PDB file of C-alpha atoms in Angstrom:
ATOM      1  CA  MET A 644      25.566  -9.260  11.874  1.00  0.00           C
ATOM      2  CA  SER A 645      23.898 -10.550   8.519  1.00  0.00           C
ATOM      3  CA  GLY A 646      21.081  -8.576   8.103  1.00  0.00           C
ATOM      4  CA  LYS A 647      18.300 -11.160   7.909  1.00  0.00           C
ATOM      5  CA  LEU A 648      15.891 -12.165  10.905  1.00  0.00           C
ATOM      6  CA  GLY A 649      14.530 -15.014  11.639  1.00  0.00           C
ATOM      7  CA  ASP A 650      10.424 -16.005  11.053  1.00  0.00           C
ATOM      8  CA  GLU A 651      10.047 -15.103  14.896  1.00  0.00           C
ATOM      9  CA  ALA A 652      11.235 -12.007  14.378  1.00  0.00           C
ATOM     10  CA  LEU A 653       8.953 -10.690  11.274  1.00  0.00           C
ATOM     11  CA  ASP A 654       6.385 -12.594  12.629  1.00  0.00           C
ATOM     12  CA  VAL A 655       6.271 -11.296  16.308  1.00  0.00           C
ATOM     13  CA  ILE A 656       6.635  -7.168  13.737  1.00  0.00           C
ATOM     14  CA  PHE A 657       4.507  -8.330  10.573  1.00  0.00           C
ATOM     15  CA  ARG A 658       2.658 -10.929  10.407  1.00  0.00           C
ATOM     16  CA  GLU A 659       1.362 -11.563  13.574  1.00  0.00           C
ATOM     17  CA  ALA A 660       1.408  -7.952  15.334  1.00  0.00           C
ATOM     18  CA  ARG A 661      -1.966  -6.550  15.076  1.00  0.00           C
ATOM     19  CA  THR A 662      -4.301  -3.182  15.570  1.00  0.00           C
ATOM     20  CA  HIS A 663      -4.882  -3.512  18.942  1.00  0.00           C
ATOM     21  CA  ASN A 664      -8.866  -2.471  20.615  1.00  0.00           C
ATOM     22  CA  ALA A 665      -8.672  -4.045  23.214  1.00  0.00           C
ATOM     23  CA  TRP A 666      -5.885  -3.358  26.617  1.00  0.00           C
ATOM     24  CA  LYS A 667      -4.689  -5.545  29.132  1.00  0.00           C
ATOM     25  CA  ASP A 668      -4.128  -3.698  32.660  1.00  0.00           C
ATOM     26  CA  GLU A 669      -0.756  -3.649  32.799  1.00  0.00           C
ATOM     27  CA  PRO A 670       0.930  -0.106  32.826  1.00  0.00           C
ATOM     28  CA  VAL A 671       3.863   0.110  30.391  1.00  0.00           C
ATOM     29  CA  SER A 672       6.718   2.271  31.967  1.00  0.00           C
ATOM     30  CA  ASP A 673       8.423   4.811  31.176  1.00  0.00           C
ATOM     31  CA  GLU A 674      11.748   3.730  31.112  1.00  0.00           C
ATOM     32  CA  THR A 675      10.138   1.090  27.842  1.00  0.00           C
ATOM     33  CA  LEU A 676       8.929   4.785  25.839  1.00  0.00           C
ATOM     34  CA  LYS A 677      12.580   6.056  25.989  1.00  0.00           C
ATOM     35  CA  GLN A 678      13.705   2.683  24.704  1.00  0.00           C
ATOM     36  CA  LEU A 679      11.383   2.745  22.219  1.00  0.00           C
ATOM     37  CA  TYR A 680      11.922   6.406  20.674  1.00  0.00           C
ATOM     38  CA  GLU A 681      16.178   5.449  21.436  1.00  0.00           C
ATOM     39  CA  LEU A 682      14.760   2.020  18.964  1.00  0.00           C
ATOM     40  CA  MET A 683      12.330   4.257  16.877  1.00  0.00           C
ATOM     41  CA  LYS A 684      15.135   7.547  16.120  1.00  0.00           C
ATOM     42  CA  TRP A 685      17.503   5.506  14.161  1.00  0.00           C
ATOM     43  CA  GLY A 686      15.213   5.196  11.012  1.00  0.00           C
ATOM     44  CA  PRO A 687      16.238   6.674   8.507  1.00  0.00           C
ATOM     45  CA  THR A 688      14.765  10.256   7.579  1.00  0.00           C
ATOM     46  CA  SER A 689      15.412  12.863   4.180  1.00  0.00           C
ATOM     47  CA  ALA A 690      18.627  14.612   5.266  1.00  0.00           C
ATOM     48  CA  ASN A 691      17.765  13.132   8.937  1.00  0.00           C
ATOM     49  CA  MET A 692      15.691  15.504   9.418  1.00  0.00           C
ATOM     50  CA  SER A 693      13.845  14.251  11.818  1.00  0.00           C
ATOM     51  CA  PRO A 694      10.941  15.803  12.305  1.00  0.00           C
ATOM     52  CA  ALA A 695       8.527  13.649  14.210  1.00  0.00           C
ATOM     53  CA  ARG A 696       8.243  14.722  17.874  1.00  0.00           C
ATOM     54  CA  ILE A 697       5.848  12.911  19.963  1.00  0.00           C
ATOM     55  CA  ILE A 698       3.925  13.263  22.986  1.00  0.00           C
ATOM     56  CA  PHE A 699       2.873  10.354  25.043  1.00  0.00           C
ATOM     57  CA  VAL A 700      -0.108  10.564  27.323  1.00  0.00           C
ATOM     58  CA  LYS A 701      -0.308   8.259  30.060  1.00  0.00           C
ATOM     59  CA  SER A 702      -1.782  10.346  32.942  1.00  0.00           C
ATOM     60  CA  LYS A 703      -5.597  10.325  33.884  1.00  0.00           C
ATOM     61  CA  GLU A 704      -5.736  14.431  33.590  1.00  0.00           C
ATOM     62  CA  ALA A 705      -3.764  14.436  30.238  1.00  0.00           C
ATOM     63  CA  LYS A 706      -5.871  11.144  29.056  1.00  0.00           C
ATOM     64  CA  GLU A 707      -8.789  13.438  29.880  1.00  0.00           C
ATOM     65  CA  LYS A 708      -7.229  16.496  27.797  1.00  0.00           C
ATOM     66  CA  LEU A 709      -7.325  14.427  24.818  1.00  0.00           C
ATOM     67  CA  ALA A 710     -10.858  12.517  25.384  1.00  0.00           C
ATOM     68  CA  PRO A 711     -13.009  15.464  23.635  1.00  0.00           C
ATOM     69  CA  ALA A 712     -10.829  14.959  20.172  1.00  0.00           C
ATOM     70  CA  LEU A 713     -11.702  11.489  19.786  1.00  0.00           C
ATOM     71  CA  THR A 714     -14.261  10.013  17.564  1.00  0.00           C
ATOM     72  CA  GLU A 715     -17.136   8.153  19.486  1.00  0.00           C
ATOM     73  CA  GLY A 716     -15.409   4.870  18.629  1.00  0.00           C
ATOM     74  CA  ASN A 717     -11.640   5.642  19.175  1.00  0.00           C
ATOM     75  CA  LEU A 718     -12.408   6.977  22.979  1.00  0.00           C
ATOM     76  CA  LYS A 719     -13.096   3.456  24.950  1.00  0.00           C
ATOM     77  CA  LYS A 720     -10.092   2.272  23.856  1.00  0.00           C
ATOM     78  CA  THR A 721      -7.956   5.260  23.969  1.00  0.00           C
ATOM     79  CA  MET A 722      -9.081   5.585  27.804  1.00  0.00           C
ATOM     80  CA  GLU A 723      -8.829   2.085  28.943  1.00  0.00           C
ATOM     81  CA  ALA A 724      -5.083   1.967  27.290  1.00  0.00           C
ATOM     82  CA  PRO A 725      -1.798   2.695  28.567  1.00  0.00           C
ATOM     83  CA  VAL A 726      -0.654   5.331  27.181  1.00  0.00           C
ATOM     84  CA  THR A 727      -1.778   6.777  24.154  1.00  0.00           C
ATOM     85  CA  ALA A 728       1.158   8.785  21.969  1.00  0.00           C
ATOM     86  CA  ILE A 729       0.704  11.210  19.364  1.00  0.00           C
ATOM     87  CA  ILE A 730       2.681  11.727  17.522  1.00  0.00           C
ATOM     88  CA  GLY A 731       3.254  15.128  15.019  1.00  0.00           C
ATOM     89  CA  TYR A 732       5.826  16.946  12.832  1.00  0.00           C
ATOM     90  CA  ASP A 733       7.614  19.824  13.688  1.00  0.00           C
ATOM     91  CA  VAL A 734       6.771  21.817  10.570  1.00  0.00           C
ATOM     92  CA  LYS A 735      10.092  24.168  11.700  1.00  0.00           C
ATOM     93  CA  PHE A 736      12.316  21.119  11.256  1.00  0.00           C
ATOM     94  CA  TYR A 737      14.702  22.754   8.932  1.00  0.00           C
ATOM     95  CA  GLU A 738      16.203  24.964  12.323  1.00  0.00           C
ATOM     96  CA  ARG A 739      17.455  21.620  13.980  1.00  0.00           C
ATOM     97  CA  LEU A 740      19.520  20.932  10.383  1.00  0.00           C
ATOM     98  CA  PRO A 741      23.260  22.430  11.370  1.00  0.00           C
ATOM     99  CA  GLU A 742      23.489  19.599  13.744  1.00  0.00           C
ATOM    100  CA  LEU A 743      21.215  17.330  12.404  1.00  0.00           C
ATOM    101  CA  PHE A 744      23.574  17.390   9.150  1.00  0.00           C
ATOM    102  CA  PRO A 745      26.939  19.153   9.898  1.00  0.00           C
ATOM    103  CA  HIS A 746      28.140  17.437   6.776  1.00  0.00           C
ATOM    104  CA  ALA A 747      25.938  20.544   4.370  1.00  0.00           C
ATOM    105  CA  PRO A 748      25.433  23.898   5.755  1.00  0.00           C
ATOM    106  CA  GLU A 749      23.295  24.791   3.112  1.00  0.00           C
ATOM    107  CA  ALA A 750      20.347  22.207   3.882  1.00  0.00           C
ATOM    108  CA  LYS A 751      18.096  23.975   5.786  1.00  0.00           C
ATOM    109  CA  THR A 752      17.706  25.743   2.626  1.00  0.00           C
ATOM    110  CA  TRP A 753      16.958  23.256   1.068  1.00  0.00           C
ATOM    111  CA  PHE A 754      13.219  23.895   2.814  1.00  0.00           C
ATOM    112  CA  ASN A 755      13.206  26.561   4.858  1.00  0.00           C
ATOM    113  CA  TRP A 756      12.172  28.705   1.611  1.00  0.00           C
ATOM    114  CA  SER A 757       8.518  27.743   1.113  1.00  0.00           C
ATOM    115  CA  ASP A 758       6.029  26.586   4.629  1.00  0.00           C
ATOM    116  CA  GLU A 759       4.593  24.130   1.567  1.00  0.00           C
ATOM    117  CA  TRP A 760       7.188  22.537   1.095  1.00  0.00           C
ATOM    118  CA  ALA A 761       8.448  22.179   4.714  1.00  0.00           C
ATOM    119  CA  GLU A 762       5.375  20.725   5.192  1.00  0.00           C
ATOM    120  CA  MET A 763       5.414  18.357   2.854  1.00  0.00           C
ATOM    121  CA  ASN A 764       8.479  17.106   3.568  1.00  0.00           C
ATOM    122  CA  ALA A 765       8.058  17.593   7.814  1.00  0.00           C
ATOM    123  CA  PHE A 766       4.302  14.973   8.045  1.00  0.00           C
ATOM    124  CA  ARG A 767       6.069  12.551   4.106  1.00  0.00           C
ATOM    125  CA  ASN A 768       9.504  11.925   7.636  1.00  0.00           C
ATOM    126  CA  GLY A 769       7.151  12.300  10.440  1.00  0.00           C
ATOM    127  CA  SER A 770       4.952   9.900   8.792  1.00  0.00           C
ATOM    128  CA  LEU A 771       8.198   7.255   8.104  1.00  0.00           C
ATOM    129  CA  GLN A 772       8.893   7.743  12.162  1.00  0.00           C
ATOM    130  CA  GLY A 773       5.381   6.782  12.731  1.00  0.00           C
ATOM    131  CA  ALA A 774       5.911   3.639  11.448  1.00  0.00           C
ATOM    132  CA  TYR A 775       9.394   3.238  12.487  1.00  0.00           C
ATOM    133  CA  PHE A 776       8.040   4.270  15.850  1.00  0.00           C
ATOM    134  CA  MET A 777       5.226   0.777  16.272  1.00  0.00           C
ATOM    135  CA  ILE A 778       7.910  -1.062  14.994  1.00  0.00           C
ATOM    136  CA  ALA A 779      10.243  -0.378  17.274  1.00  0.00           C
ATOM    137  CA  ALA A 780       7.007  -1.085  19.701  1.00  0.00           C
ATOM    138  CA  ARG A 781       6.404  -3.996  18.812  1.00  0.00           C
ATOM    139  CA  SER A 782      10.229  -4.670  18.708  1.00  0.00           C
ATOM    140  CA  LEU A 783       9.933  -4.124  22.723  1.00  0.00           C
ATOM    141  CA  GLY A 784       6.897  -6.255  23.491  1.00  0.00           C
ATOM    142  CA  LEU A 785       4.121  -3.975  22.952  1.00  0.00           C
ATOM    143  CA  ASP A 786       0.714  -3.724  21.150  1.00  0.00           C
ATOM    144  CA  CYS A 787       0.048  -1.493  19.531  1.00  0.00           C
ATOM    145  CA  GLY A 788      -3.620   0.697  18.430  1.00  0.00           C
ATOM    146  CA  PRO A 789      -2.534   3.484  15.560  1.00  0.00           C
ATOM    147  CA  MET A 790      -5.479   5.192  14.584  1.00  0.00           C
ATOM    148  CA  SER A 791      -6.279   8.117  12.486  1.00  0.00           C
ATOM    149  CA  GLY A 792      -9.757   9.053  13.979  1.00  0.00           C
ATOM    150  CA  PHE A 793      -9.898  11.653  15.854  1.00  0.00           C
ATOM    151  CA  ASP A 794      -9.963  15.870  15.233  1.00  0.00           C
ATOM    152  CA  LEU A 795      -7.315  17.170  14.666  1.00  0.00           C
ATOM    153  CA  ASN A 796      -6.965  20.473  14.503  1.00  0.00           C
ATOM    154  CA  LYS A 797      -8.392  20.473  18.528  1.00  0.00           C
ATOM    155  CA  VAL A 798      -4.817  17.981  19.748  1.00  0.00           C
ATOM    156  CA  ASN A 799      -3.122  20.663  17.717  1.00  0.00           C
ATOM    157  CA  GLU A 800      -4.966  23.150  20.023  1.00  0.00           C
ATOM    158  CA  LEU A 801      -5.172  20.583  22.789  1.00  0.00           C
ATOM    159  CA  PHE A 802      -0.916  19.768  23.284  1.00  0.00           C
ATOM    160  CA  PHE A 803       0.952  21.619  20.151  1.00  0.00           C
ATOM    161  CA  ALA A 804      -0.905  25.052  21.065  1.00  0.00           C
ATOM    162  CA  GLY A 805       2.001  27.981  19.842  1.00  0.00           C
ATOM    163  CA  THR A 806       4.063  25.388  19.205  1.00  0.00           C
ATOM    164  CA  ASN A 807       5.029  24.147  15.561  1.00  0.00           C
ATOM    165  CA  ILE A 808       4.744  21.043  15.968  1.00  0.00           C
ATOM    166  CA  LYS A 809       1.761  19.972  14.179  1.00  0.00           C
ATOM    167  CA  SER A 810      -0.673  16.000  14.628  1.00  0.00           C
ATOM    168  CA  ASN A 811      -0.315  13.508  11.869  1.00  0.00           C
ATOM    169  CA  PHE A 812      -1.953   9.904  13.999  1.00  0.00           C
ATOM    170  CA  LEU A 813      -2.168   8.514  17.237  1.00  0.00           C
ATOM    171  CA  CYS A 814      -1.110   5.213  18.303  1.00  0.00           C
ATOM    172  CA  ASN A 815      -2.265   3.001  22.031  1.00  0.00           C
ATOM    173  CA  LEU A 816       0.438   1.129  23.185  1.00  0.00           C
ATOM    174  CA  GLY A 817       0.480  -0.927  26.572  1.00  0.00           C
ATOM    175  CA  HIS A 818      -0.618  -5.012  25.713  1.00  0.00           C
ATOM    176  CA  GLY A 819      -3.112  -5.154  23.570  1.00  0.00           C
ATOM    177  CA  ASP A 820      -5.921  -8.219  24.983  1.00  0.00           C
ATOM    178  CA  PRO A 821      -6.734 -10.068  22.069  1.00  0.00           C
ATOM    179  CA  ALA A 822     -10.589 -10.520  23.287  1.00  0.00           C
ATOM    180  CA  GLY A 823     -10.368  -7.365  21.248  1.00  0.00           C
ATOM    181  CA  LEU A 824      -9.604  -7.962  17.784  1.00  0.00           C
ATOM    182  CA  PHE A 825     -11.153  -8.674  14.812  1.00  0.00           C
ATOM    183  CA  ALA A 826     -10.415 -11.269  13.004  1.00  0.00           C
ATOM    184  CA  ARG A 827      -8.065 -10.546  10.136  1.00  0.00           C
ATOM    185  CA  SER A 828      -8.768  -8.257   7.342  1.00  0.00           C
ATOM    186  CA  PRO A 829      -7.073  -9.702   4.063  1.00  0.00           C
ATOM    187  CA  ARG A 830      -3.931  -7.835   2.552  1.00  0.00           C
ATOM    188  CA  LEU A 831      -3.123  -7.062  -1.380  1.00  0.00           C
ATOM    189  CA  SER A 832      -1.471  -9.663  -3.233  1.00  0.00           C
ATOM    190  CA  PHE A 833       1.916  -8.473  -3.925  1.00  0.00           C
ATOM    191  CA  ASP A 834       0.850  -8.303  -8.528  1.00  0.00           C
ATOM    192  CA  ASP A 835      -2.013  -5.720  -7.419  1.00  0.00           C
ATOM    193  CA  ALA A 836      -0.068  -3.459  -5.495  1.00  0.00           C
ATOM    194  CA  CYS A 837       3.344  -4.412  -7.318  1.00  0.00           C
ATOM    195  CA  SER A 838       4.915  -4.633 -10.923  1.00  0.00           C
ATOM    196  CA  ILE A 839       8.869  -4.789 -11.368  1.00  0.00           C
ATOM    197  CA  VAL A 840       9.649  -3.286 -14.778  1.00  0.00           C
TER     198      VAL A 840
END
Protein backbone atom coordinates (compact mmCIF):
# COMPACT_ATOMS: atom_id res chain seq x y z
CA MET A 1 0.00 0.00 0.00
CA SER A 2 1.62 3.23 -1.15
CA GLY A 3 -0.32 5.41 1.29
CA LYS A 4 -0.91 8.10 -1.35
CA LEU A 5 -4.14 8.55 -3.26
CA GLY A 6 -4.19 9.64 -6.88
CA ASP A 7 -5.62 12.93 -8.10
CA GLU A 8 -8.94 11.37 -9.11
CA ALA A 9 -9.63 10.14 -5.57
CA LEU A 10 -8.49 13.43 -4.04
CA ASP A 11 -10.81 15.33 -6.39
CA VAL A 12 -13.78 13.13 -5.38
CA ILE A 13 -13.13 13.45 -1.67
CA PHE A 14 -11.92 17.06 -1.43
CA ARG A 15 -11.10 19.29 -4.40
CA GLU A 16 -14.24 18.78 -6.50
CA ALA A 17 -16.59 17.82 -3.67
CA ARG A 18 -19.37 20.32 -3.03
CA THR A 19 -22.11 20.97 -0.50
CA HIS A 20 -25.29 20.06 -2.36
CA ASN A 21 -28.62 21.83 -2.04
CA ALA A 22 -30.65 20.00 -4.70
CA TRP A 23 -31.02 16.29 -5.26
CA LYS A 24 -31.70 13.89 -8.10
CA ASP A 25 -34.59 11.50 -7.61
CA GLU A 26 -32.30 8.52 -7.04
CA PRO A 27 -32.62 6.39 -3.92
CA VAL A 28 -29.77 5.46 -1.58
CA SER A 29 -29.93 1.83 -0.51
CA ASP A 30 -29.71 0.63 3.07
CA GLU A 31 -26.73 -1.46 1.97
CA THR A 32 -24.89 1.69 0.85
CA LEU A 33 -25.57 3.30 4.22
CA LYS A 34 -24.16 0.24 5.96
CA GLN A 35 -21.07 0.37 3.74
CA LEU A 36 -20.68 4.05 4.61
CA TYR A 37 -20.66 3.29 8.33
CA GLU A 38 -18.29 0.34 7.87
CA LEU A 39 -15.79 2.73 6.27
CA MET A 40 -16.17 5.68 8.63
CA LYS A 41 -15.84 3.61 11.80
CA TRP A 42 -12.12 3.07 11.10
CA GLY A 43 -11.26 6.76 11.51
CA PRO A 44 -9.32 7.35 14.74
CA THR A 45 -10.79 8.81 17.91
CA SER A 46 -9.27 9.40 21.35
CA ALA A 47 -8.94 6.08 23.18
CA ASN A 48 -11.03 4.61 20.33
CA MET A 49 -14.05 6.09 22.11
CA SER A 50 -16.19 6.16 18.93
CA PRO A 51 -18.95 8.41 20.34
CA ALA A 52 -20.79 9.10 17.07
CA ARG A 53 -24.33 7.78 16.81
CA ILE A 54 -26.23 8.16 13.55
CA ILE A 55 -29.88 8.04 12.59
CA PHE A 56 -30.48 7.77 8.85
CA VAL A 57 -33.79 9.52 8.18
CA LYS A 58 -35.25 8.02 4.98
CA SER A 59 -38.97 7.40 5.28
CA LYS A 60 -41.61 10.01 4.55
CA GLU A 61 -42.85 9.71 8.14
CA ALA A 62 -39.38 10.25 9.61
CA LYS A 63 -38.76 13.24 7.33
CA GLU A 64 -42.05 14.80 8.46
CA LYS A 65 -40.99 14.19 12.07
CA LEU A 66 -37.71 16.02 11.43
CA ALA A 67 -39.27 18.93 9.50
CA PRO A 68 -40.34 21.10 12.50
CA ALA A 69 -36.73 21.21 13.72
CA LEU A 70 -35.35 22.65 10.46
CA THR A 71 -34.78 26.29 9.61
CA GLU A 72 -36.77 27.59 6.66
CA GLY A 73 -33.71 27.65 4.38
CA ASN A 74 -32.94 23.99 5.02
CA LEU A 75 -36.47 22.58 4.86
CA LYS A 76 -37.01 22.00 1.12
CA LYS A 77 -33.61 20.51 0.37
CA THR A 78 -33.85 18.20 3.37
CA MET A 79 -37.31 16.99 2.44
CA GLU A 80 -36.07 16.29 -1.10
CA ALA A 81 -32.82 14.55 -0.12
CA PRO A 82 -33.02 10.75 -0.31
CA VAL A 83 -31.48 10.48 3.18
CA THR A 84 -30.77 12.88 6.00
CA ALA A 85 -28.27 11.64 8.57
CA ILE A 86 -28.53 12.96 12.10
CA ILE A 87 -24.96 12.85 13.37
CA GLY A 88 -25.11 12.62 17.13
CA TYR A 89 -22.72 11.79 19.94
CA ASP A 90 -23.11 9.66 23.06
CA VAL A 91 -22.13 11.61 26.17
CA LYS A 92 -21.73 8.31 28.05
CA PHE A 93 -19.44 6.82 25.40
CA TYR A 94 -17.08 5.74 28.17
CA GLU A 95 -19.44 2.91 29.14
CA ARG A 96 -18.24 1.10 25.99
CA LEU A 97 -14.50 1.68 26.59
CA PRO A 98 -13.88 -1.70 28.23
CA GLU A 99 -14.97 -3.20 24.91
CA LEU A 100 -13.44 -0.60 22.58
CA PHE A 101 -10.15 0.06 24.39
CA PRO A 102 -9.47 -3.27 26.14
CA HIS A 103 -5.71 -2.85 26.58
CA ALA A 104 -6.33 -0.08 29.14
CA PRO A 105 -8.92 -1.40 31.63
CA GLU A 106 -8.86 1.93 33.50
CA ALA A 107 -9.77 3.99 30.39
CA LYS A 108 -13.37 4.48 31.52
CA THR A 109 -12.14 6.44 34.54
CA TRP A 110 -10.33 8.90 32.27
CA PHE A 111 -13.67 10.33 31.19
CA ASN A 112 -16.44 9.48 33.67
CA TRP A 113 -15.32 11.78 36.48
CA SER A 114 -16.97 14.89 35.02
CA ASP A 115 -20.05 15.28 32.80
CA GLU A 116 -18.57 18.42 31.25
CA TRP A 117 -15.26 16.69 30.45
CA ALA A 118 -17.02 13.65 29.02
CA GLU A 119 -19.30 15.75 26.80
CA MET A 120 -16.42 17.89 25.54
CA ASN A 121 -14.58 14.74 24.46
CA ALA A 122 -17.71 13.19 22.98
CA PHE A 123 -18.45 16.32 20.96
CA ARG A 124 -14.87 16.71 19.68
CA ASN A 125 -14.47 13.08 18.68
CA GLY A 126 -18.02 12.81 17.37
CA SER A 127 -17.27 15.80 15.13
CA LEU A 128 -14.16 14.03 13.86
CA GLN A 129 -16.33 11.03 13.05
CA GLY A 130 -18.75 13.33 11.24
CA ALA A 131 -15.89 14.37 8.95
CA TYR A 132 -14.97 10.73 8.39
CA PHE A 133 -18.65 10.15 7.59
CA MET A 134 -18.57 12.67 4.73
CA ILE A 135 -15.28 11.33 3.37
CA ALA A 136 -16.72 7.81 3.42
CA ALA A 137 -19.93 8.97 1.73
CA ARG A 138 -18.02 10.73 -1.05
CA SER A 139 -15.76 7.69 -1.45
CA LEU A 140 -18.88 5.61 -2.16
CA GLY A 141 -20.15 8.01 -4.83
CA LEU A 142 -22.61 9.93 -2.68
CA ASP A 143 -22.89 13.70 -2.42
CA CYS A 144 -23.24 15.46 0.93
CA GLY A 145 -25.13 18.47 2.21
CA PRO A 146 -23.94 19.06 5.79
CA MET A 147 -25.75 21.71 7.79
CA SER A 148 -26.20 23.14 11.25
CA GLY A 149 -29.35 25.16 10.55
CA PHE A 150 -31.73 23.31 12.83
CA ASP A 151 -33.01 23.31 16.39
CA LEU A 152 -30.64 21.02 18.33
CA ASN A 153 -32.95 20.71 21.30
CA LYS A 154 -35.93 19.79 19.14
CA VAL A 155 -33.95 17.11 17.29
CA ASN A 156 -32.77 15.73 20.62
CA GLU A 157 -36.36 15.68 21.85
CA LEU A 158 -37.75 14.09 18.68
CA PHE A 159 -35.07 11.49 18.02
CA PHE A 160 -32.92 11.01 21.14
CA ALA A 161 -35.35 11.40 24.06
CA GLY A 162 -34.52 9.09 26.94
CA THR A 163 -30.98 8.42 25.68
CA ASN A 164 -27.51 9.76 26.37
CA ILE A 165 -27.19 10.96 22.77
CA LYS A 166 -27.19 14.57 21.59
CA SER A 167 -27.33 15.89 18.04
CA ASN A 168 -24.31 17.56 16.46
CA PHE A 169 -25.16 18.27 12.81
CA LEU A 170 -27.28 17.03 9.93
CA CYS A 171 -26.00 15.76 6.60
CA ASN A 172 -28.20 15.24 3.56
CA LEU A 173 -27.06 12.36 1.34
CA GLY A 174 -27.81 11.32 -2.21
CA HIS A 175 -26.84 12.18 -5.74
CA GLY A 176 -26.67 15.92 -5.98
CA ASP A 177 -28.15 17.97 -8.80
CA PRO A 178 -25.39 20.35 -9.97
CA ALA A 179 -28.08 22.89 -10.96
CA GLY A 180 -28.55 23.63 -7.26
CA LEU A 181 -24.93 24.45 -6.52
CA PHE A 182 -23.77 27.91 -5.51
CA ALA A 183 -20.58 29.34 -7.01
CA ARG A 184 -17.55 27.82 -5.31
CA SER A 185 -16.57 29.86 -2.27
CA PRO A 186 -12.91 30.69 -1.66
CA ARG A 187 -10.77 29.05 1.01
CA LEU A 188 -8.00 30.54 3.11
CA SER A 189 -4.48 30.17 1.76
CA PHE A 190 -1.86 28.15 3.61
CA ASP A 191 -0.20 31.36 4.81
CA ASP A 192 -3.49 32.73 6.13
CA ALA A 193 -4.37 29.60 8.09
CA CYS A 194 -1.10 27.88 8.94
CA SER A 195 2.35 28.36 10.31
CA ILE A 196 5.31 26.03 10.61
CA VAL A 197 7.37 26.55 13.76
